Structure formats: structure tokens, C-alpha cells
XYZ file of C-alpha atoms in Angstrom:
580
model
C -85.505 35.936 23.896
C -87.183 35.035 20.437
C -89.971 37.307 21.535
C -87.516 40.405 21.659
C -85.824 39.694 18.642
C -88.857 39.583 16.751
C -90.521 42.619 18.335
C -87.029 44.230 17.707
C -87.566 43.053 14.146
C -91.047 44.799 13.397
C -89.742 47.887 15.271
C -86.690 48.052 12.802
C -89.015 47.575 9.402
C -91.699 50.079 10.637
C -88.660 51.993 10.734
C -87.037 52.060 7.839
C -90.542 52.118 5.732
C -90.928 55.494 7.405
C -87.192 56.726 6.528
C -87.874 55.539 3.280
C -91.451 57.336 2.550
C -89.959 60.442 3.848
C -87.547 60.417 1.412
C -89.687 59.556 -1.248
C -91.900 62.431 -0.369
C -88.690 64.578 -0.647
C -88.001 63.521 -4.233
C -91.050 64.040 -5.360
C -91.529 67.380 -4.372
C -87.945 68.551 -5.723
C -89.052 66.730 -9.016
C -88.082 69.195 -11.860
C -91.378 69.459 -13.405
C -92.808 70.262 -9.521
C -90.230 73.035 -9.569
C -90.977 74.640 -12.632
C -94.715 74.118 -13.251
C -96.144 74.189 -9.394
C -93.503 76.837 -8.459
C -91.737 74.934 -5.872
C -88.639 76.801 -4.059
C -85.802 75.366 -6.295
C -83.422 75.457 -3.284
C -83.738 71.732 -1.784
C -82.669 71.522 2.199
C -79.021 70.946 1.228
C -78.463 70.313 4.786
C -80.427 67.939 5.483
C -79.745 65.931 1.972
C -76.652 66.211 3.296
C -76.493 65.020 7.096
C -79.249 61.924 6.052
C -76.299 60.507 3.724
C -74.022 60.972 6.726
C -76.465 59.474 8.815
C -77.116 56.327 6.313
C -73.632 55.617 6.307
C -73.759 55.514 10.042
C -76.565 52.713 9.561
C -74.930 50.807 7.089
C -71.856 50.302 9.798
C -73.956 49.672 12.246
C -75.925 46.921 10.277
C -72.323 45.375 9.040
C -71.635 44.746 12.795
C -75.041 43.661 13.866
C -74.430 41.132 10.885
C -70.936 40.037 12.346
C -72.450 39.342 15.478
C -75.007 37.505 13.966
C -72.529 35.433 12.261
C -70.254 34.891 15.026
C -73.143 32.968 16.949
C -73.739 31.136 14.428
C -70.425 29.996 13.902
C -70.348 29.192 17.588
C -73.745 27.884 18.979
C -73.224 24.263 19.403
C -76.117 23.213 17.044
C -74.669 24.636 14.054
C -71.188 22.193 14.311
C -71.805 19.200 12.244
C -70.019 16.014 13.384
C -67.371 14.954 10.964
C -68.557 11.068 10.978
C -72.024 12.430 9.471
C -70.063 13.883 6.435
C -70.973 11.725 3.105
C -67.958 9.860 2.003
C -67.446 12.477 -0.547
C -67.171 15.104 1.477
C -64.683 12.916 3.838
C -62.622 12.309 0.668
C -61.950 15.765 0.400
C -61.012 16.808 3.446
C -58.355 14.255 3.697
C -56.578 15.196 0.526
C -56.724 18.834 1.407
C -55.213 17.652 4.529
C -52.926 15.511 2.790
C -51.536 18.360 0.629
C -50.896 20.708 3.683
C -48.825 18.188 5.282
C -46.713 18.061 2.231
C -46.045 21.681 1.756
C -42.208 22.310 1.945
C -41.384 23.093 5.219
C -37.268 23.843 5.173
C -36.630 23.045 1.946
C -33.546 25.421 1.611
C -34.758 26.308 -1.554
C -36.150 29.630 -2.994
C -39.999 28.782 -3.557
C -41.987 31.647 -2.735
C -45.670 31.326 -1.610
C -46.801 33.364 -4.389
C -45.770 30.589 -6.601
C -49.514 29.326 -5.962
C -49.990 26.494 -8.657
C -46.206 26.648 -9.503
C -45.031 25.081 -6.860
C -42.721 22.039 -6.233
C -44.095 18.526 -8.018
C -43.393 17.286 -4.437
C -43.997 20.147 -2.016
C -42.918 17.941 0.840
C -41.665 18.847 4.842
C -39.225 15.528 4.091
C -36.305 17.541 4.585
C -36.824 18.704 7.966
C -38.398 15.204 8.923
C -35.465 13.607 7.886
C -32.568 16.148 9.741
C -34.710 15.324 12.698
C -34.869 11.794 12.646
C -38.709 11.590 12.273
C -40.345 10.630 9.554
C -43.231 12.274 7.686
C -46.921 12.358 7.970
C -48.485 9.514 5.899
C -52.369 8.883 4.633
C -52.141 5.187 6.292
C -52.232 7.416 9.377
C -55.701 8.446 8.600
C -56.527 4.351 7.568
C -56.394 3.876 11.423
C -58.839 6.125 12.984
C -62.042 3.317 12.048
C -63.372 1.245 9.384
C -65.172 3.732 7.033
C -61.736 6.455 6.579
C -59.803 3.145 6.179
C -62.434 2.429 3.807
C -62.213 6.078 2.418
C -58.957 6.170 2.548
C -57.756 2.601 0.590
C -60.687 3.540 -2.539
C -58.799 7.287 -2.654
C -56.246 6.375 -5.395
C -55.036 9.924 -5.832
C -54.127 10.363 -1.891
C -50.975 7.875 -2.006
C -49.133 8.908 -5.179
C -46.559 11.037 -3.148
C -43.806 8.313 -1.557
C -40.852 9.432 0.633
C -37.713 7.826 0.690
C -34.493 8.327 2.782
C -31.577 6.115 2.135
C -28.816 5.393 4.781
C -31.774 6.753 7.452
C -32.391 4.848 10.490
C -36.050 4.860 9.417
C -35.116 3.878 5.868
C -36.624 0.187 5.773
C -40.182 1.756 7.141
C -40.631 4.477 4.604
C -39.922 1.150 1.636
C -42.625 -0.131 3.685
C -45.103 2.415 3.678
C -43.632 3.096 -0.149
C -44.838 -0.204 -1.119
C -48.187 0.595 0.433
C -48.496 3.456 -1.381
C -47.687 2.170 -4.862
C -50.443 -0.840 -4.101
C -52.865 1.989 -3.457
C -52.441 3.800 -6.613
C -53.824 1.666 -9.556
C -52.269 2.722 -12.514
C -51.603 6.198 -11.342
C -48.183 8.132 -12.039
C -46.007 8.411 -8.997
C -44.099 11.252 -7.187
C -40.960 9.885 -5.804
C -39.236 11.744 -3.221
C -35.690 11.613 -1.903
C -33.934 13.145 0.382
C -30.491 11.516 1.774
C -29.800 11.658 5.949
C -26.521 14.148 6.531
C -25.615 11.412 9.361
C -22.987 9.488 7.296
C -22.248 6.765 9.915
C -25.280 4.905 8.404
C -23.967 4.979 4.997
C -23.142 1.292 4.611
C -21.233 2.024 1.282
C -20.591 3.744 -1.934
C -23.774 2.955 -3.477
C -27.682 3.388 -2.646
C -28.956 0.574 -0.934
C -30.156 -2.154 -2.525
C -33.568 -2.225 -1.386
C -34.447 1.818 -2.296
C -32.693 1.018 -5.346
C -35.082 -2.301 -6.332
C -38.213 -0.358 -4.383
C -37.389 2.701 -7.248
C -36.548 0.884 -10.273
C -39.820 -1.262 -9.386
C -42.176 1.711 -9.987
C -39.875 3.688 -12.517
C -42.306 3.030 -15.203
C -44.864 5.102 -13.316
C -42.481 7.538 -12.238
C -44.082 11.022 -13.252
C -41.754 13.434 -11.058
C -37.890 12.670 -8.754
C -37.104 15.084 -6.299
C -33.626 13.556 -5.468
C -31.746 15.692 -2.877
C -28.179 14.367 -1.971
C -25.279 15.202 0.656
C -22.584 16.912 0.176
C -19.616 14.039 -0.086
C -20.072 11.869 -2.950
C -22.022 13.017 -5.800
C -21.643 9.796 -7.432
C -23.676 7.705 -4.908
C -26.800 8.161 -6.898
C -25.196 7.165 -10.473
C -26.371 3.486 -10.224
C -30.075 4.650 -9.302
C -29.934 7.842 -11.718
C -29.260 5.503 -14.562
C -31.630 3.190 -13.336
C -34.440 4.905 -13.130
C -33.965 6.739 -16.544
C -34.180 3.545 -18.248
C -37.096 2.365 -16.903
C -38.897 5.117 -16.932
C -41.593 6.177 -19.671
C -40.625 9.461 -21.569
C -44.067 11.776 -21.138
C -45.079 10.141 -18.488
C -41.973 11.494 -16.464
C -42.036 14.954 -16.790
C -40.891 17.041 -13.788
C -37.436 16.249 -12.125
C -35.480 18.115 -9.175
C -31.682 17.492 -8.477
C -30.119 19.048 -5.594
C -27.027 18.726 -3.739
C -27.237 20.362 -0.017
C -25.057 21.403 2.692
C -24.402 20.045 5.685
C -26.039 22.720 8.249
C -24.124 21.665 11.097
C -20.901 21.494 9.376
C -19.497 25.223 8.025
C -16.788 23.143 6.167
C -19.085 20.667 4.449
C -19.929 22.632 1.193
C -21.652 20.696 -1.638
C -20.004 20.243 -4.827
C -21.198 20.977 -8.184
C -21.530 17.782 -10.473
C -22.253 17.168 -14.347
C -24.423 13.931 -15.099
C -23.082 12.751 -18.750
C -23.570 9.040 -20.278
C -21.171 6.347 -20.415
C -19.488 6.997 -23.980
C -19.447 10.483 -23.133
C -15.376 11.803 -23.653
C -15.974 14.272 -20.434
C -14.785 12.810 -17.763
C -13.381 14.125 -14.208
C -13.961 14.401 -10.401
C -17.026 16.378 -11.243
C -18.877 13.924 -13.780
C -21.481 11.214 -13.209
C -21.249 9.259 -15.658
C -24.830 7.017 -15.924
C -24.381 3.430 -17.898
C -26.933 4.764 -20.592
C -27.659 5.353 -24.163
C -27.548 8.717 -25.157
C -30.444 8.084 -27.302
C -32.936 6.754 -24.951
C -30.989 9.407 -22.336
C -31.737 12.515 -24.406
C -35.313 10.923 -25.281
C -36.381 10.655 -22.003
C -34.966 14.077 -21.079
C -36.937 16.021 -23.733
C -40.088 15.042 -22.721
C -39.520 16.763 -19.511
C -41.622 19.871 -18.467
C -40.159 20.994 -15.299
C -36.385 21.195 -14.518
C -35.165 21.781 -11.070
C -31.468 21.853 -10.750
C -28.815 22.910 -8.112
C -25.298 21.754 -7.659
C -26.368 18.620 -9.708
C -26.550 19.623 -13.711
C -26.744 18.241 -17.097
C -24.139 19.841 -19.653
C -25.554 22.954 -21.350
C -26.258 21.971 -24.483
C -28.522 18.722 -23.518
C -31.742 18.003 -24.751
C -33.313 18.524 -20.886
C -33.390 22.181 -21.743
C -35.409 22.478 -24.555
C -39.468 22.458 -24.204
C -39.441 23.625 -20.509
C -42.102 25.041 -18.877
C -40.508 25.789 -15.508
C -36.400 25.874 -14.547
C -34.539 26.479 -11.965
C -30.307 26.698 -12.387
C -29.115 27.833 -8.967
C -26.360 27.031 -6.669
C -24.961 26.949 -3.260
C -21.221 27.996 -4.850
C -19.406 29.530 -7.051
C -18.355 26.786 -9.196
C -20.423 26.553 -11.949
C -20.538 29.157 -14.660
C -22.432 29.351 -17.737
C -21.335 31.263 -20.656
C -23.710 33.766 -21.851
C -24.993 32.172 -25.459
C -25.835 29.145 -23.522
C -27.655 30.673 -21.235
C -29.410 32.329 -24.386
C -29.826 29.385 -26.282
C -31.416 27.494 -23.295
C -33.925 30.294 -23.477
C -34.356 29.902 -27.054
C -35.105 26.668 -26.680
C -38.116 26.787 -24.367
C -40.110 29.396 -25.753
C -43.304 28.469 -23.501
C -41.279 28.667 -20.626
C -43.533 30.399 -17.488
C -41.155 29.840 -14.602
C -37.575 31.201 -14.304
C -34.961 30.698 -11.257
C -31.487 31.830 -12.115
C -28.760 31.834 -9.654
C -25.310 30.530 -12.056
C -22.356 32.665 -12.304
C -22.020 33.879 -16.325
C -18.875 34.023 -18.828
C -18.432 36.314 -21.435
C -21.227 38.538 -20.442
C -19.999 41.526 -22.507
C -21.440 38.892 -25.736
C -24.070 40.745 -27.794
C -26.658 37.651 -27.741
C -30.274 38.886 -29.594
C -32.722 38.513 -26.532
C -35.190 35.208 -26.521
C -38.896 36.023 -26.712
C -40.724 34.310 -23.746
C -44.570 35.564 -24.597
C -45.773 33.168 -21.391
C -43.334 33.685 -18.968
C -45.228 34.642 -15.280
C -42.449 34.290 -12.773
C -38.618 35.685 -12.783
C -36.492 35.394 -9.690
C -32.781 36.164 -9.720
C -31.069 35.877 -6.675
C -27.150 34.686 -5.430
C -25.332 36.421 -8.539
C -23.381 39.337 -9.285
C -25.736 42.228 -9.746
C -24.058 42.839 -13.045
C -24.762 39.455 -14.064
C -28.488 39.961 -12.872
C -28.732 42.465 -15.850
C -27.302 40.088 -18.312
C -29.599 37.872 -17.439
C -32.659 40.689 -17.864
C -30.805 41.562 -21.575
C -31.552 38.053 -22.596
C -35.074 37.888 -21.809
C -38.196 39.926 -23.863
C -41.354 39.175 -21.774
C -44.649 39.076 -23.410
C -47.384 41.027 -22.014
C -48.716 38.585 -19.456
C -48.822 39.489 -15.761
C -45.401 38.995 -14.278
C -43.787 38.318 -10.992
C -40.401 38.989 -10.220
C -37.841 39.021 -7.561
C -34.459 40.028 -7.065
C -32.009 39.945 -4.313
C -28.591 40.534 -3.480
C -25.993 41.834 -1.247
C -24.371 44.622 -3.421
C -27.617 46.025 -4.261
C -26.188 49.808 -3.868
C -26.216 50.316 -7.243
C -29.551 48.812 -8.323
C -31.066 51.414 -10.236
C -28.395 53.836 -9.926
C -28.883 55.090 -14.177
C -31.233 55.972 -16.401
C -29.851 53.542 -18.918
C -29.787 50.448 -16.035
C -31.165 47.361 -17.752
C -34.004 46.791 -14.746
C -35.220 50.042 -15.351
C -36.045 48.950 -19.145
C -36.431 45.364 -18.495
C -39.476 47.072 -16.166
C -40.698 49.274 -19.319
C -41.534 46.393 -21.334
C -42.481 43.807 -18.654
C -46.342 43.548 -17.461
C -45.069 43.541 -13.922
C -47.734 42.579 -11.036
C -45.686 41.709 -7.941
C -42.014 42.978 -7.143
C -39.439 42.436 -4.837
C -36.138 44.110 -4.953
C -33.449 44.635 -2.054
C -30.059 42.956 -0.411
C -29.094 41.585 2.381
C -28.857 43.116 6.173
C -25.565 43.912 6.065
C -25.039 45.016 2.280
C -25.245 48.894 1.596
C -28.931 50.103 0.690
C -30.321 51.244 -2.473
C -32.220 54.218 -3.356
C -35.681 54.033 -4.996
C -37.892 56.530 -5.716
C -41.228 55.632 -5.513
C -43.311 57.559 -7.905
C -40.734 57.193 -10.569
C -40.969 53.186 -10.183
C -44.772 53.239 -10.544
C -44.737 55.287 -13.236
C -42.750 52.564 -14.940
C -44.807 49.833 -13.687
C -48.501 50.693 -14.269
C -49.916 47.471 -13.258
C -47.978 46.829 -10.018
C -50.289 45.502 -7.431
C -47.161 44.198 -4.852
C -44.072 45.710 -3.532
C -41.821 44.421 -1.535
C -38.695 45.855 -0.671
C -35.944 44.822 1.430
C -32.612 47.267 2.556
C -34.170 49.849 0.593
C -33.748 53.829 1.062
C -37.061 54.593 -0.406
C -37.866 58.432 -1.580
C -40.483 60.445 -3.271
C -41.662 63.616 -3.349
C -45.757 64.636 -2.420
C -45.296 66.737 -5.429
C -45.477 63.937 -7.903
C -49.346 62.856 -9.055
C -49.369 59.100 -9.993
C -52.636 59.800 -11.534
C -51.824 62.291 -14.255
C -51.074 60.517 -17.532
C -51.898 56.865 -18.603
C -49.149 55.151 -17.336
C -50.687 55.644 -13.700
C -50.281 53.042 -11.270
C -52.748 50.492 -10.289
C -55.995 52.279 -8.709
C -55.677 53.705 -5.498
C -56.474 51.359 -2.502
C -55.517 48.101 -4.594
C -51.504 48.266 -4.002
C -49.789 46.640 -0.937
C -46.441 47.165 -0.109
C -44.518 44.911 2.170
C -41.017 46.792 3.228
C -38.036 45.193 5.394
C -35.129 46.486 7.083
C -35.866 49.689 5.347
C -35.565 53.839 5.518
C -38.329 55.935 4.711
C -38.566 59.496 3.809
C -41.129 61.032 5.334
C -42.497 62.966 1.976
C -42.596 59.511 0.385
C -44.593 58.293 3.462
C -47.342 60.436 2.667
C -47.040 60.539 -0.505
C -48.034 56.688 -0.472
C -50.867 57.206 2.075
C -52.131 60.425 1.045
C -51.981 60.854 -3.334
C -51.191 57.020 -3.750
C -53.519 55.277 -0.841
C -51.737 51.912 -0.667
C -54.422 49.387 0.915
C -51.666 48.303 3.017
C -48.137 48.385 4.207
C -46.838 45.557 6.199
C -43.767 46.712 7.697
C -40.597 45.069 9.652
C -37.992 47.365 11.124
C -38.875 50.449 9.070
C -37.518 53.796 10.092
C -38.837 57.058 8.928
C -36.656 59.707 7.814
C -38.828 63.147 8.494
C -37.244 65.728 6.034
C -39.027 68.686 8.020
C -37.069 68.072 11.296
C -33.448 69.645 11.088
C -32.456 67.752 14.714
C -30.094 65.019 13.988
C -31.229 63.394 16.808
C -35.231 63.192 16.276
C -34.872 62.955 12.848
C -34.937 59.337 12.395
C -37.486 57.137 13.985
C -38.669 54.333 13.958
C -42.297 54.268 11.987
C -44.620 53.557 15.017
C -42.666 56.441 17.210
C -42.693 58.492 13.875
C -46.243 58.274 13.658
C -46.873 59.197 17.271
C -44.807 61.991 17.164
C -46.779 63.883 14.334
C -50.041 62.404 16.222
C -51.173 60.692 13.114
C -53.687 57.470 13.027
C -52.840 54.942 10.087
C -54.517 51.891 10.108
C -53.011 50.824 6.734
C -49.993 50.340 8.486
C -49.336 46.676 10.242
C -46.497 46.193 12.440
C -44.783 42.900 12.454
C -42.527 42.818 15.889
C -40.381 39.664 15.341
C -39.302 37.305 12.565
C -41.346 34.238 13.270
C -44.336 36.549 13.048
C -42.853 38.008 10.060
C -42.483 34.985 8.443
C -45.871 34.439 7.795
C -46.330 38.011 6.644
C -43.729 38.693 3.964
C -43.823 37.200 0.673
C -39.810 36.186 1.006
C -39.560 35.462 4.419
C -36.308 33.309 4.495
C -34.278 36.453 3.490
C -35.092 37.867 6.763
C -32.015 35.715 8.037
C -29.170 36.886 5.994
């Protein structure tokens, strides 16, 4: 065998030394000085020229796969594995906190968090939730401690692999995750802490109006080290957590705690169950009501320790408008699972105002007085927008209020009366668009909201740099008539645009126009229908995109089909909208 491949190898370089002197002999004799001093025939053997290019692209294919097979035995021949216990410790060390981090990614956490988010993603990206609902609990590093002495080794001298604790009060596995809590914060040093909570929906458990004593002691224990919360309550009784909220705010260190995420959820299995909205306030505050928690605090050290947070995550569970937690943000999130919680529309600008760093923006409140002329706030680094759960109108007073700088943006948008989104030349996406640096889009409603219209060459044209599209409920036109290329507001270069489209209709002129003048480098599609504007039959008209494509016997290998939603889950960039 190593005979032939070496003979093979020889045969192959005698080869291409002869292709190459032949070619060399070529030049040389079409060299312009040969052609005008020796009085050679000026008329070079286009043919040939031409089929050897053909022909060397032929080669270079041909090597590509000889490579790939080259590299898939490598990959498989049992000498090039390396056993994992001959790994330095190093090496070892690393694997387990990648390892680590992948168990902790958010697995149902019933909030948006796209996986473009990559680096802006929760403080706590944890699968807790779903853990919990289930009455498991979640992966832990003391799991890898028990495999033999040296990862227990590894594992106990790897400080940064225990800083994320878990916590579920009222849970029948509650007094095991203090346990392994406790292990945790040993393991740490001095390191900050992630804490997070999430409460069981199972309220038989609950043993009384108040968080249990020993989460409560366990938290206020390691408060001083606290760098991020992630509480995320039931439904019922908003006020469960006041003890522990106020807790942990006075213990804690301001800039040292710097990320915090309040939630209130649902109760999946109960349609009734609906969360309510609450407003956290301090002691001596004169607000008072059903929907206050009030924290035995000082508003000094309270608005002290707020300020010095980075990263606000809030939903159903807020602090009162004008608080000091919204000023200095780099990330926040305001969103809801109601409609009872408004925000009037110079708040909403003055928050803005107040965090002029901001890069991360989730807005799903309800607005007042949104015919207010409010001057717009200037957010030079902002890098991700996503507006989703309001009033379309209130989408664009949202979009009034913001001036992006010029740094590559992200953006998403959904909502079920999406029929008029972009329905005007004077709409305020279409010039929120014209002065935004806009990379990746997604626009659409729900399933069973009435689709919008968007023509495609008129949207590049506005958005030069646009690398992503997504687009969900869409009726999508534009015309093969229309050169993106023409003037210098042309789209990104061809080949280097993908374009993910859901439970959409496609014209058949803006089809091609994509594959043929545009030359997406791919489009990802989930029950897409194409709309051919040459057929006049009502009944062959519409198809679907695969029996489209058949039907005018054309190949496009641009084009991946996604057949059903767990597979298109992994292939959309908002895949939980797919359930609406």
C-alpha cells in the first residue's frame, strides 16, 4: 500500500513538472518582444489557453477531494485519536470549562435571547429553568470531581469552573443545590459569584410567605461576592422575594455587583395563572399598593448600589422609572408578559439619555403619550435592537427616540399586526434603516397575523451593509429589473448575504432576482411558497419552493430546505417564533 502511494506520488510530480514546462514554453514564445522582433504569429492558440484553464479548474476540484479524503482518514484511523487521560492538565482544564459553559447555555428560558447575541448573552446562561419544571436538577462540575483522582484534582484547583450556583427555593431538591452551593462558593477563592434563581411553579412545597431560611442565609452569606442575580419568580406573590431582595442589596458590594435579571413567569400549565407586574421601591418610599415591594433599605445605599450596575434585565419585576438603575447601562432589557405596565414616552427617553454607552436594547413596554415630541438620544455604541410584544405604532416611537452611531447593528422586530410595516415612504423603520449601520435583520409577525409586503431591492438599497435577513410572514417582491450594483449604496458583495425566510410568499421575479443579479450565498427556507408571476393558472400559480423549482427544472443549491420545526430550530436565528 505505501509502495503505491508513493509510486502514485512520483507519477503525479513528473506530471505536473511537464504541464508546467509546457506552459512555460508557451509564454515564452508569445512573449511580446518574440512577437515583434522574431516575427512570431501574434495570434496565440486561444483555444487551447482556453480549455487548459478549464481543465486546471477540473484539477484543482479534483485535488480538494483527494485532500478531503485524505483528511477524513486521518480523522478516523485509530492511531491518530489521542486518549483524553494523556492530555496535560492544562489542556484537561479547558475542556471542562468549555464543557461547563455548554451545559449552562439557556435551554427554555422563555426569554428573547437570540444566538446571535454571541458575547452578549445572559450573565447566567443557565438550562435551570427547564431542570427545575422537571424536577431534575442541573449539571454540576462536582460531577466531573468523580470520574478519578487527577479531574478531581483538576477540577477542585479550577477556581473559575464553580462561580455559577443554582438555587431553587420551595423545590423538592432545594436542600441539595445549598449543598452543592456551598461547595461551590468553597471552590472559588475570592472570586465574584453568579447566583441563580429560579422558583418551582409546584406551590404545595411553598412552606410560607417568605424564602426559606436556609437559601436566604446560603445568599446573604456570599452577597458580598455577588457579581450577577438572575432571580426568576412565580406568578402568585411578588412579594416573596422582598426579605431576600433587600437582603442581598445590603450586603452586596456596589461594582462588584454589576449585572442583575428580575423576572416574573407564567405558569405553563395553568392558562389562568398570568404573572403580575410589580414595582420594587424602599421602605420610606410614599408609593405604596398591591403592586409595590417595598425592600427595608436606605435609599442611599439602594440607589448606590443600583448605579454601579452594567446590565439590567427586567420583566414583570421593575424599578420606578426615574431610579438610578437606569443610568450607566450597558445592556437592558424592559419587557413583559402583559399589558400592565406602561411607560410614558420622556421616560423612556430619558432612560436612554442616561446610558449613552448603552450596546444592548430589548424593549417590549406598552408607551403613554407617544404623540410627545422628545429630541432623540444619541447611542454611538449601540450593536443590538430588538423590539418585539408592542403595538407596531409604538415600535416606531421607540425607533424616533433612538440615533444609532455608525457601528454594525443588529436588529429584530416582531409582531402580529405587521401588515403595515413599511407601508410609507415617510414610515419611521424605513429612516431609522437610513441612518443605522445595519448588519443582521429580522422583520415579520406571527402565523396567523396578516403579511407584509417588502420589496427586496428597495430594502438593500437602504441597507448597504446587510449581511443577514431574516424574514418571517413576509410577502416579499422585487423586480429582475432593479441592479443592486449600480450606485454606492449597493448591498453587501454578491455571495456574502444569507437570507433565512419563514412562513413566507415569494414572487418569483424576486426569486431570481436574489439568485441571479444579487447571488445570496444562501437561503435557508421553512414553508416558503413561490408566487410565479409568468403563470396566469390560479391553480399552478403558487407552489411551494421545492415543487416551484422542479417545475421550471431549475438546480439551486443555495437553497436549504428545513422540513420540520425541531430541525428548524437549529437553523433560524429566532427559532422560538416558529410557535406563535
Amino acid at each position: 500500500m505505501a509502495e503505491n502511494i508513493a509510486g502514485a506520488n512520483k507519477l503525479m510530480e513528473f506530471a505536473l513538472d511537464a504541464y508546467q514546462s509546457s506552459w512555460l514554453a508557451i509564454a515564452n514564445i508569445y512573449k511580446p518582444e518574440n512577437v515583434n522582433v522574431l516575427g512570431v504569429n501574434s495570434q496565440a492558440p486561444l483555444d487551447i489557453i482556453t480549455d487548459g484553464l478549464r481543465l486546471v479548474a477540473t484539477y484543482e476540484r479534483r485535488i480538494k477531494q483527494v485532500k478531503a479524503t485524505i483528511s477524513q482518514i486521518k480523522n478516523t484511523f485509530p492511531a491518530a485519536f489521542t486518549s483524553i487521560t494523556s492530555l496535560p492538565d492544562g489542556v484537561l482544564a479547558h475542556i471542562f470549562r468549555i464543557t461547563i459553559e455548554e451545559v449552562w447555555i439557556t435551554v427554555n428560558s422563555g426569554t428573547v435571547i437570540p444566538p446571535y447575541t454571541v458575547g452578549l448573552r445572559d450573565p447566567q446562561p443557565c438550562c435551570l429553568t427547564s431542570c427545575v419544571d422537571s424536577t431534575r436538577i442541573p449539571s454540576h462540575p462536582n460531577n466531573l470531581s468523580h470520574v478519578c483522582r487527577r479531574w478531581r484534582r483538576i477540577t477542585t484547583n479550577l477556581s473559575s469552573l464553580w462561580t455559577h450556583i443554582d438555587l431553587s427555593p420551595c423545590h423538592p431538591h432545594a436542600n441539595q443545590l445549598i449543598a452543592r452551593g456551598k461547595v461551590s462558593a468553597s471552590r472559588t477563592g475570592t472570586l465574584p459569584l453568579d447566583i441563580h434563581m429560579v422558583e418551582w411553579l409546584d406551590y404545595y412545597w411553598r412552606k410560607g410567605d417568605y424564602l426559606d431560611s436556609d437559601t436566604h442565609q446560603f445568599c446573604t452569606s456570599i452577597a458580598t461576592r455577588m457579581r450577577s442575580l438572575e432571580l426568576i419568580s412565580g406568578p402568585r406573590n411578588g412579594s416573596f422575594y422582598k426579605h431576600f431582595l433587600a437582603a442581598c442589596f445590603k450586603r452586596c458590594i456596589p461594582g462588584v455587583f454589576t449585572q442583575l435579571s428580575l423576572r416574573v413567569r407564567s405558569d405553563p400549565g395553568d392558562i389562568n395563572d398570568r404573572p403580575g407586574s410589580y414595582f420594587i421601591e424602599v421602605a420610606d418610599s410614599t408609593r405604596q399598593g398591591d403592586n409595590c415591594l417595598q425592600l427595608n433599605i436606605s435609599r442611599k445605599h439602594f440607589e448606590t448600589v443600583l448605579r454601579a450596575i452594567t446590565v439590567l434585565r427586567l420583566c414583570n419585576l421593575y424599578f420606578r422609572w426615574t431610579c438610578q438603575a437606569y443610568h450607566g447601562l450597558d445592556e437592558l432589557r424592559l419587557t413583559h408578559q402583559d399589558h400592565s405596565v406602561s411607560i410614558a414616552k420622556i421616560e423612556l427617553a430619558n432612560i436612554l439619555r442616561s446610558s449613552p454607552q448603552l450596546r444592548v436594547l430589548h424593549f417590549a413596554l406598552d408607551i403613554s403619550d407617544e404623540s410627545a415630541l422628545v429630541p432623540p438620544a444619541q447611542l454611538n455604541e449601540l450593536e443590538e435592537l430588538v423590539l418585539c410584544n408592542v403595538h407596531l405604532y409604538m415600535q416606531r416611537v421607540v425607533l424616533e427616540l433612538i440615533s444609532p452611531g455608525t457601528k454594525p447593528l443588529r436588529m429584530h422586530t416582531i409582531h402580529s399586526n405587521s401588515k403595515r410595516l413599511l407601508s410609507s415612504a415617510d414610515d419611521e423603520f424605513l429612516k431609522f434603516f437610513s441612518r443605522s449601520n445595519i448588519v443582521q435583520l429580522t422583520m415579520g409577525g406571527e402565523a396567523f397575523g396578516k403579511p407584509f409586503r417588502v420589496h427586496l431591492s428597495k430594502l438593500f438599497e437602504l441597507l448597504p451593509n446587510l449581511q443577514t435577513l431574516t424574514l418571517k410572514n413576509a410577502i416579499i417582491q422585487g423586480g429582475l429589473q432593479v441592479t443592486p450594483h449600480c450606485n454606492e449604496n449597493s448591498p453587501s458583495p454578491s455571495g456574502q448575504i444569507i437570507l433565512h425566510l419563514v412562513s413566507s410568499t415569494v414572487h418569483s421575479t424576486a426569486f431570481w432576482w436574489l439568485t441571479s443579479i444579487l447571488r445570496v450565498k444562501k437561503i435557508t427556507s421553512y414553508d416558503v411558497q413561490i408566487r410565479d408571476d409568468n403563470d396566469s393558472n390560479r391553480s399552478t400559480r403558487r407552489l411551494g419552493l421545492a415543487k416551484y423549482l422542479e417545475k421550471v427544472g431549475e438546480d439551486c443549491p443555495i437553497v436549504h430546505f428545513i422540513e420540520d420545526k425541531e430541525q428548524a430550530r437549529e437553523a433560524f436565528l429566532f427559532y422560538e417564533y416558529l410557535d406563535d
